[in-house]
mmCIF file of C-alpha atoms and ligand atoms in Angstrom:
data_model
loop_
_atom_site.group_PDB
_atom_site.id
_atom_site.type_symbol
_atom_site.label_atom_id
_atom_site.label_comp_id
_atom_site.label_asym_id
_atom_site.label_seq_id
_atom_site.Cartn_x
_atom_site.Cartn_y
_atom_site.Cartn_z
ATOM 1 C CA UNK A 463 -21.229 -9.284 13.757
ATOM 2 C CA UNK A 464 -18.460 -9.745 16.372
ATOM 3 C CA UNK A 465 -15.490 -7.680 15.789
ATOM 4 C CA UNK A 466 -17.135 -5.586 13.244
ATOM 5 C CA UNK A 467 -20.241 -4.193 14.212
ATOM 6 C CA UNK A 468 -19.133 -2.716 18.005
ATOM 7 C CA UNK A 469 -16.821 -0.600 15.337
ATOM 8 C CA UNK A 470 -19.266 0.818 14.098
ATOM 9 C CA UNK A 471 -20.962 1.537 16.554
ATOM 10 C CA UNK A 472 -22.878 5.352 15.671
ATOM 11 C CA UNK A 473 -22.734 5.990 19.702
ATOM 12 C CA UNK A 474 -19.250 5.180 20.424
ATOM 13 C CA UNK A 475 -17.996 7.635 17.245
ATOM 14 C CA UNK A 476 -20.002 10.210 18.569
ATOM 15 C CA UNK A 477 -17.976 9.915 22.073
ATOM 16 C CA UNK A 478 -14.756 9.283 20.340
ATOM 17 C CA UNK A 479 -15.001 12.281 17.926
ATOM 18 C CA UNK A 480 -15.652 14.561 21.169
ATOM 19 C CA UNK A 481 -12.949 13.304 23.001
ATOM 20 C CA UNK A 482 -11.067 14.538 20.431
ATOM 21 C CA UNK A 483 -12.590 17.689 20.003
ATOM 22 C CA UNK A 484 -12.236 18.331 23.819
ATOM 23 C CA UNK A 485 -8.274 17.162 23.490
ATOM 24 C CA UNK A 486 -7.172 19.516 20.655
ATOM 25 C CA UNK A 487 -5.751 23.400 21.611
ATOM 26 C CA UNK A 488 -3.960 23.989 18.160
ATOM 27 C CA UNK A 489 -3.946 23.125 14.992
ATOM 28 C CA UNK A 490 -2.235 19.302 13.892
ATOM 29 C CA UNK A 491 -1.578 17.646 10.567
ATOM 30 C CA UNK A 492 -2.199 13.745 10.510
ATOM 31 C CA UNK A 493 -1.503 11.369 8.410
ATOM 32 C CA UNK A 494 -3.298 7.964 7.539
ATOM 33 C CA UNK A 495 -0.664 5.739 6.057
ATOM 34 C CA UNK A 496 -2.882 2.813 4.277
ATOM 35 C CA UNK A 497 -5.343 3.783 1.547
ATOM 36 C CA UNK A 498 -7.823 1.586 3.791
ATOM 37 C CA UNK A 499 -8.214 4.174 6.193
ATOM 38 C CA UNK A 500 -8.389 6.557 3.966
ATOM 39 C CA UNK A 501 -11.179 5.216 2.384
ATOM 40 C CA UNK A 502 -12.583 4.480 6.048
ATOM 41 C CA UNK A 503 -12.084 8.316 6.750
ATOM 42 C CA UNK A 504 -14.013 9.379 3.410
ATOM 43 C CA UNK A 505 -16.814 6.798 2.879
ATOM 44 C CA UNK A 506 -17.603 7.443 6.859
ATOM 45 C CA UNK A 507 -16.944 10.992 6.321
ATOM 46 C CA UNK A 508 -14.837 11.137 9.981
ATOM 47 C CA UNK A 509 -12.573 13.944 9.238
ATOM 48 C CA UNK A 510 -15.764 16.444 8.776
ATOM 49 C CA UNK A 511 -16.756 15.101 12.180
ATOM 50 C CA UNK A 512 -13.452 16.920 13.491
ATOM 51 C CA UNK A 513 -12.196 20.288 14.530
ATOM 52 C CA UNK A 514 -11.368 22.224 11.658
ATOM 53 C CA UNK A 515 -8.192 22.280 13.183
ATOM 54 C CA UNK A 516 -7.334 18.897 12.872
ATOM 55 C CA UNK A 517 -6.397 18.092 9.518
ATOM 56 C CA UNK A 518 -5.730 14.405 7.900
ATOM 57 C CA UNK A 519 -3.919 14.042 4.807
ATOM 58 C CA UNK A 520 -3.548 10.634 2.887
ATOM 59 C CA UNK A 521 -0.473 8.750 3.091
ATOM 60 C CA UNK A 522 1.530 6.289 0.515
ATOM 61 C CA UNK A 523 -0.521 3.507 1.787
ATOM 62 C CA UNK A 524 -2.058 1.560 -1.282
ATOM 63 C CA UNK A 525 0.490 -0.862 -2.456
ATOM 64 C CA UNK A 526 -0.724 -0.199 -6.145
ATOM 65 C CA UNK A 527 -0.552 3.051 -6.081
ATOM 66 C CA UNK A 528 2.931 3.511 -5.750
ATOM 67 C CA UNK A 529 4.079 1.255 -7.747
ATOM 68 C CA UNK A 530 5.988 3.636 -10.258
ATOM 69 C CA UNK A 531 4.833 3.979 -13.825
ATOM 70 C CA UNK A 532 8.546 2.775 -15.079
ATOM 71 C CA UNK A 533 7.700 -0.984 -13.493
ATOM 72 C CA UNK A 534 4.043 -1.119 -15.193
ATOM 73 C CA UNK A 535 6.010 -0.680 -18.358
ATOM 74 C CA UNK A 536 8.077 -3.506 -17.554
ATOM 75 C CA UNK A 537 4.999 -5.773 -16.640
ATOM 76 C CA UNK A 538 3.621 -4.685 -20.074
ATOM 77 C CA UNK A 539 7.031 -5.219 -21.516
ATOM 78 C CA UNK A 540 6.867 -9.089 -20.269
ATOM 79 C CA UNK A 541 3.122 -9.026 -20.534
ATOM 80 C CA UNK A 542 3.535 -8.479 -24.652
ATOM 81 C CA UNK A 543 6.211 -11.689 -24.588
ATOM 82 C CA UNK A 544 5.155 -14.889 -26.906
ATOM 83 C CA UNK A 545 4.979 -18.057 -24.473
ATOM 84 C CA UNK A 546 4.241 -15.889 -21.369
ATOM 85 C CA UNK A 547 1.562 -16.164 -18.905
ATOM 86 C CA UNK A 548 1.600 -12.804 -17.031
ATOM 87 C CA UNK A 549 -0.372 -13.187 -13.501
ATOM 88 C CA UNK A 550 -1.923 -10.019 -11.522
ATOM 89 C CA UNK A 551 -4.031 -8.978 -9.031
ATOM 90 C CA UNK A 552 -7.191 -7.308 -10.576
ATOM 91 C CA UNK A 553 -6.241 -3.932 -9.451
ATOM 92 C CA UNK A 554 -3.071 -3.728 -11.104
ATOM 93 C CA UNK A 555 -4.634 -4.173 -15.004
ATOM 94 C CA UNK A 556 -5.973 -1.193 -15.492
ATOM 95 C CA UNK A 557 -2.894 1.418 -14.195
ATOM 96 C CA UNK A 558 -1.580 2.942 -16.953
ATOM 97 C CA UNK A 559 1.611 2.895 -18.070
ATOM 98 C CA UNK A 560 3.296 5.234 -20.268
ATOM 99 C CA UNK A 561 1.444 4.210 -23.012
ATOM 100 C CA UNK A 562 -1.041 1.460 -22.258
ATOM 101 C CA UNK A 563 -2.180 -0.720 -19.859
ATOM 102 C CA UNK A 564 -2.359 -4.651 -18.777
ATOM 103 C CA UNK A 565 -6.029 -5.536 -20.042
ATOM 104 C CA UNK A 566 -4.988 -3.480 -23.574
ATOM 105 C CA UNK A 567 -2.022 -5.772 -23.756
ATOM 106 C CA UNK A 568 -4.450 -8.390 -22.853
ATOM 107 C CA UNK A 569 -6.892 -7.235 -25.866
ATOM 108 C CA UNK A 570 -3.893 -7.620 -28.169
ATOM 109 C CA UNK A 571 -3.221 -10.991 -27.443
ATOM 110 C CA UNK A 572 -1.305 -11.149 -24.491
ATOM 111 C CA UNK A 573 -1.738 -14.084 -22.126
ATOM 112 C CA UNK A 574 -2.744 -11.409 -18.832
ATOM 113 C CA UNK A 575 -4.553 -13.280 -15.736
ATOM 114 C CA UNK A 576 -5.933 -12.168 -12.993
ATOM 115 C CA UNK A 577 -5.459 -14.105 -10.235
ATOM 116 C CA UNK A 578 -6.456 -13.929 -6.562
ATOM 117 C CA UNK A 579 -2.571 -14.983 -5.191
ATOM 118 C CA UNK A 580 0.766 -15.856 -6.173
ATOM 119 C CA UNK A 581 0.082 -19.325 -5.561
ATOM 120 C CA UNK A 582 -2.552 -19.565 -8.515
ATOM 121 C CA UNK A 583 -0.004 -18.735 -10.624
ATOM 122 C CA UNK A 584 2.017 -21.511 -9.118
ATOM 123 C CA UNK A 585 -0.134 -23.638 -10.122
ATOM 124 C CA UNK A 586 -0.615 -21.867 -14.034
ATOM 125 C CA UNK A 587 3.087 -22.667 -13.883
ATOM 126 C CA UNK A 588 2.830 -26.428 -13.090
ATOM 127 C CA UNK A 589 -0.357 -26.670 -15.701
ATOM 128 C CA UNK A 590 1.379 -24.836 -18.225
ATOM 129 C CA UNK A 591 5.461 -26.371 -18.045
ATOM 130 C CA UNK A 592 6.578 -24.929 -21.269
ATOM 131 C CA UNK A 593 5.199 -21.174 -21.131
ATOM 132 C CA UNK A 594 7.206 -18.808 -18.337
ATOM 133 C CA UNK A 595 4.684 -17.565 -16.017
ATOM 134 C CA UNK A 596 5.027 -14.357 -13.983
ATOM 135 C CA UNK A 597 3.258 -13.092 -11.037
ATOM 136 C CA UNK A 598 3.376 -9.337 -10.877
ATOM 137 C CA UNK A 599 4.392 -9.065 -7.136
ATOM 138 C CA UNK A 600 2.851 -5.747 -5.801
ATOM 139 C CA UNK A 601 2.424 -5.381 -2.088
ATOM 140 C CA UNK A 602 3.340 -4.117 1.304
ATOM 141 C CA UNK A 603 4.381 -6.400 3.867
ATOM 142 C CA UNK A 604 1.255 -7.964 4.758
ATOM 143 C CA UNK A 605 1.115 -9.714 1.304
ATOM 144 C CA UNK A 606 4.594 -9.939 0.939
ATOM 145 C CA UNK A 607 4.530 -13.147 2.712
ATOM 146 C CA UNK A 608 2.475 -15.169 0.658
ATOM 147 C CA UNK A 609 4.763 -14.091 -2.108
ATOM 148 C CA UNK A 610 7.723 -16.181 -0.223
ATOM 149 C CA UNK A 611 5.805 -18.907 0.208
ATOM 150 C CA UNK A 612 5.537 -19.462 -3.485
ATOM 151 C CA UNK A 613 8.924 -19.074 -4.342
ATOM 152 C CA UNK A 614 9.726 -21.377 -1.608
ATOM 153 C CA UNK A 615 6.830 -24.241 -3.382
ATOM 154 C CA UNK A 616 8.630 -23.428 -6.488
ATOM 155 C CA UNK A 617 12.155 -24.098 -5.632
ATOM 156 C CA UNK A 618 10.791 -27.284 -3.838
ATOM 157 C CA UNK A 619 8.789 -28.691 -6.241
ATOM 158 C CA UNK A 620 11.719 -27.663 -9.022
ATOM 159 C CA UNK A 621 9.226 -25.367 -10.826
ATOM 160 C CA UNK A 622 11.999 -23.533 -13.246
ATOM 161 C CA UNK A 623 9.074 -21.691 -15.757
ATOM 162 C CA UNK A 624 8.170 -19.494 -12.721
ATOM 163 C CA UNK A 625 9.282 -16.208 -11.680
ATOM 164 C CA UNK A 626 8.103 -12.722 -9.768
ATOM 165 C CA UNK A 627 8.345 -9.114 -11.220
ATOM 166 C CA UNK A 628 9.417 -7.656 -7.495
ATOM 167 C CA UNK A 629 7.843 -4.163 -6.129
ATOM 168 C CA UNK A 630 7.241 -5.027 -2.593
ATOM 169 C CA UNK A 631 7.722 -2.113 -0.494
ATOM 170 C CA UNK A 632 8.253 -1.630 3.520
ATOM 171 C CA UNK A 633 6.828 0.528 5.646
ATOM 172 C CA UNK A 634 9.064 2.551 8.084
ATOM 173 C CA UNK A 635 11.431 3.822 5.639
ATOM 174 C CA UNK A 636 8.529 5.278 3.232
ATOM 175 C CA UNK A 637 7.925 7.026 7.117
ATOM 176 C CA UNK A 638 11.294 8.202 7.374
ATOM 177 C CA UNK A 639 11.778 9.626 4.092
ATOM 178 C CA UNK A 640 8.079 11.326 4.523
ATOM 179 C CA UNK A 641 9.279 13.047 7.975
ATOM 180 C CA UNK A 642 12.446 13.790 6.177
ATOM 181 C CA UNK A 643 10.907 16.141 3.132
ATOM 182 C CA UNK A 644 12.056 19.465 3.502
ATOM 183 C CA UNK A 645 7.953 20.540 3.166
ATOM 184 C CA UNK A 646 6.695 17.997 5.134
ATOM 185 C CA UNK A 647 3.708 19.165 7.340
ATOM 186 C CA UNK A 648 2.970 15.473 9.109
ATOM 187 C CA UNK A 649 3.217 15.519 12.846
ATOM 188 C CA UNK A 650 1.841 12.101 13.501
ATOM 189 C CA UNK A 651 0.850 8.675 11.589
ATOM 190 C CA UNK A 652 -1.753 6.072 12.140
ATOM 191 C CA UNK A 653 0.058 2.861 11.122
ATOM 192 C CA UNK A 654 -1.465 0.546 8.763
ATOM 193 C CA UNK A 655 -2.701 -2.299 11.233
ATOM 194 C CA UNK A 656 -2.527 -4.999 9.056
ATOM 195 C CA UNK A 657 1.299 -4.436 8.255
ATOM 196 C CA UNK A 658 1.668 -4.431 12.014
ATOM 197 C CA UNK A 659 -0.346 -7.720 11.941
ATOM 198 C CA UNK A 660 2.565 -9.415 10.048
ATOM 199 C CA UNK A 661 5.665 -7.026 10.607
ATOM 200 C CA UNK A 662 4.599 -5.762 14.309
ATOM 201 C CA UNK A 663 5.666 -2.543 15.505
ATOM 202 C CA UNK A 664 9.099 -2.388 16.705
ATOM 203 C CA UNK A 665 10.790 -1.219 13.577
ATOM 204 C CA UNK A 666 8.671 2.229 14.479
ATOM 205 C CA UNK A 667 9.912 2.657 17.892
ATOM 206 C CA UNK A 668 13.652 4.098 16.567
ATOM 207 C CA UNK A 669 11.181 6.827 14.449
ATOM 208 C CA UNK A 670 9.228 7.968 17.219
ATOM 209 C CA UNK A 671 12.614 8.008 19.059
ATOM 210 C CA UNK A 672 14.429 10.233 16.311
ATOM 211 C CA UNK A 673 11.595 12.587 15.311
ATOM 212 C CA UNK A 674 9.343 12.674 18.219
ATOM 213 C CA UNK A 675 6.649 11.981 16.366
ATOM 214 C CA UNK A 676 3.435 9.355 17.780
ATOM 215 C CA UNK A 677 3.009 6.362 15.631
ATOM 216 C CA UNK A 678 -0.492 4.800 16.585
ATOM 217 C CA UNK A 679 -1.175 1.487 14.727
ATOM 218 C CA UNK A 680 -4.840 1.822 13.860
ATOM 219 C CA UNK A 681 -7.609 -0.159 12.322
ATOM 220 C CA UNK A 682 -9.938 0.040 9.474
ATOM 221 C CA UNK A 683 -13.270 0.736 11.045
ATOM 222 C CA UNK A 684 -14.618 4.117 11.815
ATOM 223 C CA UNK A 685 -14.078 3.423 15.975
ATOM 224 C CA UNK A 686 -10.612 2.281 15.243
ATOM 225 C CA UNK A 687 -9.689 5.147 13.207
ATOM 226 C CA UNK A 688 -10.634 7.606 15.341
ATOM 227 C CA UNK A 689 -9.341 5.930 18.224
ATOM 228 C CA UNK A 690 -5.650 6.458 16.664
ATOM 229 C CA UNK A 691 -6.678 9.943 15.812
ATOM 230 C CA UNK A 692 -7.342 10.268 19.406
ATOM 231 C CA UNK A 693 -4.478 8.508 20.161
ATOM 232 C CA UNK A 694 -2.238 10.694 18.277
ATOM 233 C CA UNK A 695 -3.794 13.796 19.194
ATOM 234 C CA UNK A 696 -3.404 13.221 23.226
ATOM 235 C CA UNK A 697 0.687 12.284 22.689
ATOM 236 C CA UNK A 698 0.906 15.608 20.310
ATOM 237 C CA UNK A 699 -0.642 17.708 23.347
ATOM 238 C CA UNK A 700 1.334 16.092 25.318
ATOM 239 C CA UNK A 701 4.790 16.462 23.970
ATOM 240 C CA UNK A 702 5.044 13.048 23.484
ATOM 241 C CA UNK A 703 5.973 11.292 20.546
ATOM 242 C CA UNK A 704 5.574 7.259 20.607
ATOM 243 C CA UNK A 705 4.502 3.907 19.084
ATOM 244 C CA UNK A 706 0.928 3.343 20.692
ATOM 245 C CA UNK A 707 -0.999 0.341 19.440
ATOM 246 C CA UNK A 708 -4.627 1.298 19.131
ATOM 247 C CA UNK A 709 -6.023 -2.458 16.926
ATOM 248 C CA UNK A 710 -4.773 -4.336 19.567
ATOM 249 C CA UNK A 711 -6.789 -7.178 18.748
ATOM 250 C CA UNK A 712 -4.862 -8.281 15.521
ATOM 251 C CA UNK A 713 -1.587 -6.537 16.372
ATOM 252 C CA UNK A 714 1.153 -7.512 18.644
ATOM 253 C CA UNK A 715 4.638 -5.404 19.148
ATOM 254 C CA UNK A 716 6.394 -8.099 17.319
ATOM 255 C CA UNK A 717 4.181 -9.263 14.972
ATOM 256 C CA UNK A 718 3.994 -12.465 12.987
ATOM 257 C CA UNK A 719 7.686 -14.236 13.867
ATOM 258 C CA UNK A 720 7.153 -17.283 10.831
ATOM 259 C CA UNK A 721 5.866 -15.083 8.667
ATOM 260 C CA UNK A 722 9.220 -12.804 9.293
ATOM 261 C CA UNK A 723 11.435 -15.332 9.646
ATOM 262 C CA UNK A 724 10.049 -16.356 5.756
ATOM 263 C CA UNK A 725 10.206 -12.903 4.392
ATOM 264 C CA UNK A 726 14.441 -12.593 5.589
ATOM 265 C CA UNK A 727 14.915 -16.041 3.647
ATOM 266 C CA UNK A 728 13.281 -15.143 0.443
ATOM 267 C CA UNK A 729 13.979 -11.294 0.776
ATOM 268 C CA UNK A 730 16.279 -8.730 1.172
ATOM 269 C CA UNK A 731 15.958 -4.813 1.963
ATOM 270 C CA UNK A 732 16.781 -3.119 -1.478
ATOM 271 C CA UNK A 733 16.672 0.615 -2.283
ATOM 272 C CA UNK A 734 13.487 1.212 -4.222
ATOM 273 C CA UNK A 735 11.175 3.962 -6.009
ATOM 274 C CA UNK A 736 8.401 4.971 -4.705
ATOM 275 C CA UNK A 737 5.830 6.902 -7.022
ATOM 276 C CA UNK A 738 6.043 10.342 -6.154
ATOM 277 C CA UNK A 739 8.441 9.877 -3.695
ATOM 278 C CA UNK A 740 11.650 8.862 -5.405
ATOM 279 C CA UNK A 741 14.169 6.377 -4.240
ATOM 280 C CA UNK A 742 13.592 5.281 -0.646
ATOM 281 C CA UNK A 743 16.483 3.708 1.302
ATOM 282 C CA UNK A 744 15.651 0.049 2.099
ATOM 283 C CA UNK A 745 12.302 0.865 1.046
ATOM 284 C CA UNK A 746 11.654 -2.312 -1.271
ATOM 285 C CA UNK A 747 12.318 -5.857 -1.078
ATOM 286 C CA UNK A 748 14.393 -7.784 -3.914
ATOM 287 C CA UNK A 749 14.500 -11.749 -3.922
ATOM 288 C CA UNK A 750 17.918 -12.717 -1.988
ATOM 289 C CA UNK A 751 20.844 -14.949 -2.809
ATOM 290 C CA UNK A 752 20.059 -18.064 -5.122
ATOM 291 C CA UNK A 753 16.383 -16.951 -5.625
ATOM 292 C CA UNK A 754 16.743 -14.322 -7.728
ATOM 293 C CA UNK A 755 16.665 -17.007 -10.781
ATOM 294 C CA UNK A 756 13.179 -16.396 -9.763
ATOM 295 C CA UNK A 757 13.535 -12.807 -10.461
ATOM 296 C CA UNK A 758 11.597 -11.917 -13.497
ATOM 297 C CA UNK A 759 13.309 -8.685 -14.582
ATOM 298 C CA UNK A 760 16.711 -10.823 -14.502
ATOM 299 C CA UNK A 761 14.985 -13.905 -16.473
ATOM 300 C CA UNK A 762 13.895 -11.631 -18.992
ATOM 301 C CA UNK A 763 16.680 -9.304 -19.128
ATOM 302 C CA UNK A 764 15.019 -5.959 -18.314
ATOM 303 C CA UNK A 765 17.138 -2.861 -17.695
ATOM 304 C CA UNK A 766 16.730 -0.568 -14.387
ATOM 305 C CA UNK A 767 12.948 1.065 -14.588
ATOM 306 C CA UNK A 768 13.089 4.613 -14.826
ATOM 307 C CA UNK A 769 11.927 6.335 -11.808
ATOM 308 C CA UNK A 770 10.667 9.383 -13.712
ATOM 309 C CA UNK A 771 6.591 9.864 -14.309
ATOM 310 C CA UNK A 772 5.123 10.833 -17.839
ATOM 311 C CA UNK A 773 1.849 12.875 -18.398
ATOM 312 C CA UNK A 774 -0.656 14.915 -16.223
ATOM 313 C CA UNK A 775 -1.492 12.455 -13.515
ATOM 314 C CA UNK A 776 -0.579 14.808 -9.672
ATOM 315 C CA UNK A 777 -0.813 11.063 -8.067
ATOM 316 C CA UNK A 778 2.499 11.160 -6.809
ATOM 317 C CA UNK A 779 1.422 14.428 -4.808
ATOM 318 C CA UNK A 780 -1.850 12.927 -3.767
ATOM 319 C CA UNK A 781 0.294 10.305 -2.333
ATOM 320 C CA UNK A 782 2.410 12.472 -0.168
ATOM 321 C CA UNK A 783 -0.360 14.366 0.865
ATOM 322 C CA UNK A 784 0.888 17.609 -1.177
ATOM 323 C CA UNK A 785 -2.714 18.173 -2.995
ATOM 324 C CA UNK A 786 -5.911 16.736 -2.102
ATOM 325 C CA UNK A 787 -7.230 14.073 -4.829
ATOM 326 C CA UNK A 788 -9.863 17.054 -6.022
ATOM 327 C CA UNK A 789 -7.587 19.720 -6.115
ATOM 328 C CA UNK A 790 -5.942 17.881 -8.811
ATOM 329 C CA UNK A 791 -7.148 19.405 -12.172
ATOM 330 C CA UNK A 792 -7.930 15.828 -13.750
ATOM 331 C CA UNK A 793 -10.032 14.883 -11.243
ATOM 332 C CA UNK A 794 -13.547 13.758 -12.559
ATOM 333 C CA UNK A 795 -12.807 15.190 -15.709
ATOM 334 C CA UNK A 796 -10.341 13.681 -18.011
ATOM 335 C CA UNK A 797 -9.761 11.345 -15.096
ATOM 336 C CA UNK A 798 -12.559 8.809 -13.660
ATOM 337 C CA UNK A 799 -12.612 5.311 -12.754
ATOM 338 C CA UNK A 800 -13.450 4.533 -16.307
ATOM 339 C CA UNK A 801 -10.908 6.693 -18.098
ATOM 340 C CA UNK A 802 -7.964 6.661 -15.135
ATOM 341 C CA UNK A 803 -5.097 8.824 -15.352
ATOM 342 C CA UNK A 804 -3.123 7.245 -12.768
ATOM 343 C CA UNK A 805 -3.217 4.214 -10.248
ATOM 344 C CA UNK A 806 -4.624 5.983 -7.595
ATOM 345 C CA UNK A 807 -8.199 6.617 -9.816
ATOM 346 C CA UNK A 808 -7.838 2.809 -10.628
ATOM 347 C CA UNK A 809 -6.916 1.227 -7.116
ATOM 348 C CA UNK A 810 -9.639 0.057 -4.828
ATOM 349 C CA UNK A 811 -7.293 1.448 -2.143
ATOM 350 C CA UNK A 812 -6.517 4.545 -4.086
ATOM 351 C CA UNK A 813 -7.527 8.204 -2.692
ATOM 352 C CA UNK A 814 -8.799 10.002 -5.998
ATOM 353 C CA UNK A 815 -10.752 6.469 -6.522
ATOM 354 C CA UNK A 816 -12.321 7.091 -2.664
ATOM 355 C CA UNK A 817 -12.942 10.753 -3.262
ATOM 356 C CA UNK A 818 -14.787 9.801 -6.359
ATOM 357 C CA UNK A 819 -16.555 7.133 -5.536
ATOM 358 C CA UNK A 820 -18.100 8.954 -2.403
ATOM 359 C CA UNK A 821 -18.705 12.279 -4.162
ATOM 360 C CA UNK A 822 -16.093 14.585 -2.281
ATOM 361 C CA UNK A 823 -15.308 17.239 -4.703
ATOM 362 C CA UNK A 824 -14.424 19.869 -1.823
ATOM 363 C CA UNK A 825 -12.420 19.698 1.644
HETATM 364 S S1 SF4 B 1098 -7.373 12.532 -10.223
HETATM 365 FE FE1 SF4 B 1098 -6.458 11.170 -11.773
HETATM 366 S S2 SF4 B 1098 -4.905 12.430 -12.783
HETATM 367 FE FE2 SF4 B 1098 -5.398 13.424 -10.837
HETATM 368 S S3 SF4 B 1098 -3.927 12.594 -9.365
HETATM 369 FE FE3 SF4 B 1098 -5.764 11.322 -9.229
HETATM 370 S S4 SF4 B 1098 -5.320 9.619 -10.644
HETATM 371 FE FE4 SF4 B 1098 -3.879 11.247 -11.165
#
């Protein structure tokens, strides 16, 4: 298949992954921002291909994931309301909260739906005219769009029993505050391409500039993966530390201009929590101006979520890289996909979920 199977091709990993053998004198810490490529790098098993010197460590990348426990309580909090329609993607019903989840809420009566975009639950809305219905709104930039283009239909078509529980996050500052951790060991990210898709790749360039550290927007496959390893890996030799775009055939510097120009009318950079990382600087999105009556945690009055985590779930350190998913003590034991501990056992993005699922119980 065009555009898929040349990147996978068995041949040109083989060259790639001694290119980069050949390129690397010292040891270098990498790190794979979107749980795609992470689960790329583990399904394909590309890091053991690697020097042992060349180490890659999962990033904050999987939208679910870090979505803080504090805002699944409010989604359950909503989720439990009489007259409420609460709309999700799939992912997002099983992640525990504090106490429970969306699909126990569900088994209690609750009115949860999984839905496939925030436009089917536009249309629940316009079905249903005298039940609120909320879309949990969970995403990076890439999906953040869509989510404008609802509230947009809504305020158009006059669509008042409609609203969005916001935790849209942005890239670059989740990058910044990584870089800035007084342990951090990252010396160089492959991008998430498909963010680049929509947001392109100029909001890096001041990073590279500040930290001198190489940004390399990458791909999903196992060619474009270790093409931004490369990638990183010859700037690091070389001193250098810039934005390189490596999935040039989706990605452009400046990405998807309509798609921008939608997100800046419907959104506005808002400081955010992060799981496991705390409050980011500008790294969320909040509805702007007169949309924020579509704001669900205004419409039903819900206080600030609390940025703290409960229990025995490490994800927040998987997510920063700290601890490997199996060096976490849960792992495969009281925590599996069936029993999850934390989003990033229950994600299809998630890194504990990719370790488990391909059987990697050791480095
Ligand atoms: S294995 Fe389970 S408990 Fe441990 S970090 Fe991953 S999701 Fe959390």
């Amino acid at each position: 298949m065009k555009y898929v199977s040349e990147y996978r091709d068995a041949a040109t990993v083989q060259t790639l992954a001694q290119r980069i053998a050949a390129a690397v004198t010292r040891p270098w810490v990498l790190m794979e921002v979107c749980g795609g490529q992470t689960h790329a790098i583990v399904k394909h098993g590309l890091d053991r291909l690697l020097p042992a010197s060349l180490e890659l460590i999962h990033g904050p990348g999987c939208p679910v994931c870090v979505t803080p426990q504090g805002v699944i309580d409010q989604a359950l909090e909503i989720a439990a309301e009489k007259d409420v329609i609460f709309c999700s993607f799939g992912d997002m019903l099983r992640v525990p909260g504090s106490r429970t989840d969306l699909l126990a809420v569900k088994a209690q009566g609750g009115d949860v739906r999984m839905v496939y975009s925030p436009l089917d639950a536009l249309e629940l809305a316009r079905i249903h005219p005298h039940q609120q219905v909320v879309f949990f709104s969970v995403g990076f930039e890439t999906t953040a769009p869509t989510t404008a283009m609802a509230v947009r239909q809504a305020e158009a078509e006059g669509i008042d029993n409609f609203s969005l529980l916001v935790s849209h996050v942005r890239v670059p500052p989740a990058l910044e505050a990584l870089l800035a951790a007084p342990d951090n060991r990252v010396q160089g990210f492959l991008a998430a391409g498909h963010v680049c898709a929509v947001m392109g790749y100029w909001e890096y360039e001041p990073i590279t500039a500040a930290h001198n550290v190489p940004i390399v927007v990458t791909g999903f496959e196992p060619v474009d993966v270790l093409r931004g390893v490369l990638g990183c890996v010859e700037q690091l030799e070389q001193g250098r530390g810039e934005v390189e775009n490596c999935y040039g055939r989706a990605v452009k510097r400046d990405g998807n201009a309509v798609a921008q120009q939608l997100l800046g009318q419907i959104f506005e950079p808002v400081d955010m929590a992060w799981r496991g990382m705390g409050v980011i600087p500008a790294g969320g999105m909040a509805l702007r101006g007169d949309y924020r009556r579509f704001d669900a945690a205004e419409r039903f009055r819900l206080g600030a979520a609390p940025a703290d985590e409960a229990g025995q779930c490490r994800s927040g350190d998987v997510l920063t890289g700290r601890i490997k998913p199996h060096q976490c003590p849960a792992f495969g034991k009281d925590c599996t996909p069936e029993h999850p501990l934390g989003a990033t056992m229950v994600s299809s993005e998630g890194a504990c979920a990719a370790y488990f699922r391909y059987r990697r119980d050791a480095a």
